[in-house]
CSV table of C-alpha atoms and ligand atoms in Angstrom, one decimal:
chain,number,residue,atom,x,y,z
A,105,UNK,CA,-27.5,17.3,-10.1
A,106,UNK,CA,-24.1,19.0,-10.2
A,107,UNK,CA,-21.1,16.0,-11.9
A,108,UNK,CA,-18.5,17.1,-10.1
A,109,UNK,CA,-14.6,15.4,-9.6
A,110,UNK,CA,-12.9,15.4,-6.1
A,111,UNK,CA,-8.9,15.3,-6.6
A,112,UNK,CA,-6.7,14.2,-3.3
A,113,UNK,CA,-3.5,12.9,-2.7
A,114,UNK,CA,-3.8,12.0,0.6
A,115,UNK,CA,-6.5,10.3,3.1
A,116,UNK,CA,-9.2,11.6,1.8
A,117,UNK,CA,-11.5,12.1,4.6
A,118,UNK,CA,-12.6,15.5,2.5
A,119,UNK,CA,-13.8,13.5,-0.3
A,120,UNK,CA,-15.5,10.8,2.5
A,121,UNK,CA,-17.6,14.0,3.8
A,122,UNK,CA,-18.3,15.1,0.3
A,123,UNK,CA,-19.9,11.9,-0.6
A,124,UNK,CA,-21.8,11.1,2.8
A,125,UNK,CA,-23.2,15.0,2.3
A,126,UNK,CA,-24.3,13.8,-1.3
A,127,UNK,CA,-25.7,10.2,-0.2
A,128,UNK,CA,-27.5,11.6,3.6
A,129,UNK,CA,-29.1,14.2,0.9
A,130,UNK,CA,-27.3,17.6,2.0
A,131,UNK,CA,-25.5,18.1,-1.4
A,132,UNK,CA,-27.2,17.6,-4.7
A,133,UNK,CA,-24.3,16.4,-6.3
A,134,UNK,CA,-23.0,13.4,-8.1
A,135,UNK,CA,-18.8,12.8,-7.7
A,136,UNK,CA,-18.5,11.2,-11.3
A,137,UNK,CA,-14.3,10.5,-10.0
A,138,UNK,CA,-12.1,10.8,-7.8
A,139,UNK,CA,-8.3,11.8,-9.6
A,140,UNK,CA,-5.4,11.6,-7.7
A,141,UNK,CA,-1.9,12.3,-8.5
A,142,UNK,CA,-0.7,9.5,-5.7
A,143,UNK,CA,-1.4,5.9,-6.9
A,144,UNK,CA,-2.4,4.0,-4.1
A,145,UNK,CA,-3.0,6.7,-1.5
A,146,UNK,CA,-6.1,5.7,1.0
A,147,UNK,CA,-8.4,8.2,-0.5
A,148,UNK,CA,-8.4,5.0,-3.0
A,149,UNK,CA,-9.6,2.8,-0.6
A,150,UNK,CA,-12.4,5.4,0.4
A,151,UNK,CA,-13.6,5.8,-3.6
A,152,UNK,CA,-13.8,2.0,-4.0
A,153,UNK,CA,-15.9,1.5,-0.1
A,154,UNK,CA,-18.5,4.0,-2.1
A,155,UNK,CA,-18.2,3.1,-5.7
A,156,UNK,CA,-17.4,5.9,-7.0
A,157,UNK,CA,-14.3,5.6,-10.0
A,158,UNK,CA,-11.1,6.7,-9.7
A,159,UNK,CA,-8.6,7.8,-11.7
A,160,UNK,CA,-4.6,6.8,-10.7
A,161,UNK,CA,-2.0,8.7,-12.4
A,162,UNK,CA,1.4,9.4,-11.8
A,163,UNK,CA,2.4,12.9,-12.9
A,164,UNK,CA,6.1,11.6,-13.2
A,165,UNK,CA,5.0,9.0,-16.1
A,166,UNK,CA,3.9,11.7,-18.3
A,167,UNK,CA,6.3,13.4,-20.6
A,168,UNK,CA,5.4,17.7,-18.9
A,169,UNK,CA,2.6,19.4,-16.4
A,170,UNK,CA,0.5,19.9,-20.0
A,171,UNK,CA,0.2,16.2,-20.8
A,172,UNK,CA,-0.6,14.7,-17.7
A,173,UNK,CA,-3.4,17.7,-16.6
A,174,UNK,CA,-4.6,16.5,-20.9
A,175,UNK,CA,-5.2,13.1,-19.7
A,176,UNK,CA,-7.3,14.7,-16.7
A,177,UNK,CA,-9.2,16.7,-18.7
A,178,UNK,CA,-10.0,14.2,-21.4
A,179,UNK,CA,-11.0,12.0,-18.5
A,180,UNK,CA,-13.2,14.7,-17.1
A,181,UNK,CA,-14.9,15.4,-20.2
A,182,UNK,CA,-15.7,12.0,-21.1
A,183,UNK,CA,-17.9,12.0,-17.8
A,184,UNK,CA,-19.8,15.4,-18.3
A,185,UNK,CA,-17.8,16.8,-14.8
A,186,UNK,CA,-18.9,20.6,-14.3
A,187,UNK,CA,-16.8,21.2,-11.4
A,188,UNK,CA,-13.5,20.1,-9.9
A,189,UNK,CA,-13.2,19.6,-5.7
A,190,UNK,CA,-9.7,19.6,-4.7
A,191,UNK,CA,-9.6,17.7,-1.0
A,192,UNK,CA,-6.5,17.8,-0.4
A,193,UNK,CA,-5.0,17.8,-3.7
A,194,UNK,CA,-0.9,18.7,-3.3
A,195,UNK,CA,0.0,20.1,-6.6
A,196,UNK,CA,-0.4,23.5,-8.3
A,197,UNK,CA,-2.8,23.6,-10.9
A,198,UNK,CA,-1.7,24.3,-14.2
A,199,UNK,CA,-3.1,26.0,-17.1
A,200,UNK,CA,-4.4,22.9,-19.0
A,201,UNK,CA,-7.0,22.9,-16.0
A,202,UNK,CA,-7.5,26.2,-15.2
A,203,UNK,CA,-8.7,26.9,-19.1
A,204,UNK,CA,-10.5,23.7,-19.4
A,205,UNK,CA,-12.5,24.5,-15.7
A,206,UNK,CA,-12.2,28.5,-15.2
A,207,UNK,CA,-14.3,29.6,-12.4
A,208,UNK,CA,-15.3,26.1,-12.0
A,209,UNK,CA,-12.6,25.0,-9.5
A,210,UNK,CA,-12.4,25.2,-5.7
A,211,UNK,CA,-9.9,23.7,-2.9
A,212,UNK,CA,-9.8,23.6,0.4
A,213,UNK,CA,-7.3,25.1,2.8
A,214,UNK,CA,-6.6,24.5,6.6
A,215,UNK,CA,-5.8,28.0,7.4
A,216,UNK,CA,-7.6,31.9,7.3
A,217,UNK,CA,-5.7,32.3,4.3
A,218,UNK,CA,-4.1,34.3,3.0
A,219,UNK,CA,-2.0,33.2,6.1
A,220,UNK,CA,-0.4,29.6,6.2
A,221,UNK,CA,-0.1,28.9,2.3
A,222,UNK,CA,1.4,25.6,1.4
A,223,UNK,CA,2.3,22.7,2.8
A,224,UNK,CA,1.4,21.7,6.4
A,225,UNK,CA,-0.4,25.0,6.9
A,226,UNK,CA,-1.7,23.7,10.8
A,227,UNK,CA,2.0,23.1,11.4
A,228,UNK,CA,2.7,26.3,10.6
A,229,UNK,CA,0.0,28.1,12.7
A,230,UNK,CA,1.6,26.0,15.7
A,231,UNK,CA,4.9,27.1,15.2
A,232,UNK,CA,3.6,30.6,14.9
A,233,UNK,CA,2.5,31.1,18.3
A,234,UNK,CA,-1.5,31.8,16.7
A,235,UNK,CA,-4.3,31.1,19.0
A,236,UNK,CA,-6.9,31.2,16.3
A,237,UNK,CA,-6.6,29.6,13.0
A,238,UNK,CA,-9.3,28.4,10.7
A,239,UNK,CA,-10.8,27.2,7.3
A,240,UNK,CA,-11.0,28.8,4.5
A,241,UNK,CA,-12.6,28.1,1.0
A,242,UNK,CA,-11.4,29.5,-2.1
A,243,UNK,CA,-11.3,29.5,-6.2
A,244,UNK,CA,-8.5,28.2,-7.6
A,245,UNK,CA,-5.8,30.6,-9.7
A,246,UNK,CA,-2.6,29.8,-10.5
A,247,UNK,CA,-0.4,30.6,-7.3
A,248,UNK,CA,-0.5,28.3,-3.9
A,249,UNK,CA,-3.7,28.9,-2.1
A,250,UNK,CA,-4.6,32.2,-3.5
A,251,UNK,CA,-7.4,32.9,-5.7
A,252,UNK,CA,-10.9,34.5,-4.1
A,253,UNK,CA,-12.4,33.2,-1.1
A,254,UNK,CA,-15.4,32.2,-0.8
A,255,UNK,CA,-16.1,31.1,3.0
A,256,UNK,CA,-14.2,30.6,6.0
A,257,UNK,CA,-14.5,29.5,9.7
A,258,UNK,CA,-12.6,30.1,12.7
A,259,UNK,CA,-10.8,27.4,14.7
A,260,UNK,CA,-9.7,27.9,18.3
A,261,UNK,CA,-6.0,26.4,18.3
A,262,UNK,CA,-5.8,24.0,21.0
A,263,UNK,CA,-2.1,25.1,22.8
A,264,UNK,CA,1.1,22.4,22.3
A,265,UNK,CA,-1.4,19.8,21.1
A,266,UNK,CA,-1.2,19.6,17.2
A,267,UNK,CA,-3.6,15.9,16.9
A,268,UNK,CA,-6.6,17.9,18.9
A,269,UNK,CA,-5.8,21.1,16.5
A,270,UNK,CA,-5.9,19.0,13.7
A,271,UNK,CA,-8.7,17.1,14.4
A,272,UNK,CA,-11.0,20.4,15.3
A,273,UNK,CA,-9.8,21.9,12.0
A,274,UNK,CA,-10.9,18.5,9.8
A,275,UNK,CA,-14.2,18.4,11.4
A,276,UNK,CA,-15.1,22.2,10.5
A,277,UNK,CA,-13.3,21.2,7.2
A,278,UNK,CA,-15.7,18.3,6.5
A,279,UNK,CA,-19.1,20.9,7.5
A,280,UNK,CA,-17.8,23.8,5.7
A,281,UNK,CA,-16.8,22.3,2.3
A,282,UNK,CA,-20.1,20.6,1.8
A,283,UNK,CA,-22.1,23.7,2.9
A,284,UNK,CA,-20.1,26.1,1.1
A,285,UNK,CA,-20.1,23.3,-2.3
A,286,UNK,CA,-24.2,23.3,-1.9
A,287,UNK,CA,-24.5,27.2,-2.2
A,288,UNK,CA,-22.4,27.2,-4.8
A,289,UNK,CA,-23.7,24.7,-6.6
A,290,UNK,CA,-27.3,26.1,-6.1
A,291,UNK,CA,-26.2,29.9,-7.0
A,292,UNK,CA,-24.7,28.8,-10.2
A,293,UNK,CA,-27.7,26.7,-11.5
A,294,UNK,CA,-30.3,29.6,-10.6
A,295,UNK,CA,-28.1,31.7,-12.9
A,296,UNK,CA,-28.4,29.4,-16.1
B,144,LIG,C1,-6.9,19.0,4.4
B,144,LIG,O1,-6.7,19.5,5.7
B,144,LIG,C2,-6.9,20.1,3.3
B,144,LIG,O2,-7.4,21.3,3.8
B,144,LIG,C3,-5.4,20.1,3.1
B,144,LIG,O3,-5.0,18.8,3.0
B,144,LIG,C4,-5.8,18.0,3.9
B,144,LIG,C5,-6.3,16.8,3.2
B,144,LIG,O4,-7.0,16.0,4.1
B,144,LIG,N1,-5.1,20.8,1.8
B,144,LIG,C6,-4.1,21.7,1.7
B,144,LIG,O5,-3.2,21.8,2.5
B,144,LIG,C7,-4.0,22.4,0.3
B,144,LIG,N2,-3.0,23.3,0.3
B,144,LIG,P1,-7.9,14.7,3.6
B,144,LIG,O6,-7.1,14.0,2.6
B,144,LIG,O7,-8.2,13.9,4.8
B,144,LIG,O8,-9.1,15.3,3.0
């Protein structure tokens, strides 16, 4: 069973999907916490409906990048987490984390990167003019959505209508991470 931690800072319907994957059976998995960087944001709510633990901190109330990611690690660590799930986690990862975890961390991104980096990515596409957008699963590196890719799916942009567009995207979103997490998962354990 793979101890891994989800870190949002929003809804947290990725982490939902995660943990309904691990509980119908799909994803051999345990989510040992959830961290997030926003206290009080709904993906809160979701953790404590499941009973998994979170984790609340406020990046602003530690004294640099270094100390707060510290306290993440240490809180990691203290609960044997292999692998960290970012669902929709709104901060670059800095090198505390990227040492402590190399190779061992993966977000999710609602575009076919390496368009639409950043923020409101399915904005973006809209405002582009694209018909097709997408998914797309990667490894975490230092820069903003970059890093290898490991899956992606198309998504069919529905024209002038960003809540349908949006809603299409999250539901391959909520199939794709928890596919993509269980071949990972499985790959990396048949190589120990
Ligand atoms: C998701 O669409 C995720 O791909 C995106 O934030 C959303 C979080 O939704 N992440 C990024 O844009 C990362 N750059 P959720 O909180 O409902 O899972």
């Amino acid at each position: 069973m793979t101890k891994i931690a989800v870190f949002a800072s929003g809804s947290g319907s990725n982490f939902q999907a995660i943990q309904e994957a691990i509980e119908r059976g799909d994803l051999q998995a345990k989510v040992e916490v959830v961290i997030t960087d926003k206290p009080g944001a709904f993906v809160v709510t979701r953790a404590n409906r499941f009973g998994v633990p979170v984790v609340e901190l406020a990046p602003k109330s530690f004294e640099s990048k270094a100390a707060y990611e510290e306290k993440i690690v240490a809180e990691l660590l203290s609960r044997e987490v292999e692998w960290i799930v970012l669902a929709g986690y709104m901060r670059l990862v800095g090198d505390t984390l990227l040492t402590a975890y190399e190779n061992r961390i993966v977000n999710i991104h609602p575009s076919l990167l390496p368009s639409f980096p950043g923020k409101d990515a399915i904005g973006q596409a809209m405002e582009h003019g694209v018909k097709v957008t997408g998914v797309t699963v990667h490894y975490v590196d230092a820069g903003m959505d970059t890093g290898p890719i490991i899956a992606q799916a198309a998504v069919d942009v529905v024209a002038d209508d960003r809540e349908a567009t949006e809603e299409r995207i999250h539901k391959v979103e909520h199939e794709l991470y928890t596919k993509t997490l269980q071949t990972l998962f499985i790959a990396r354990s048949q190589l120990h």
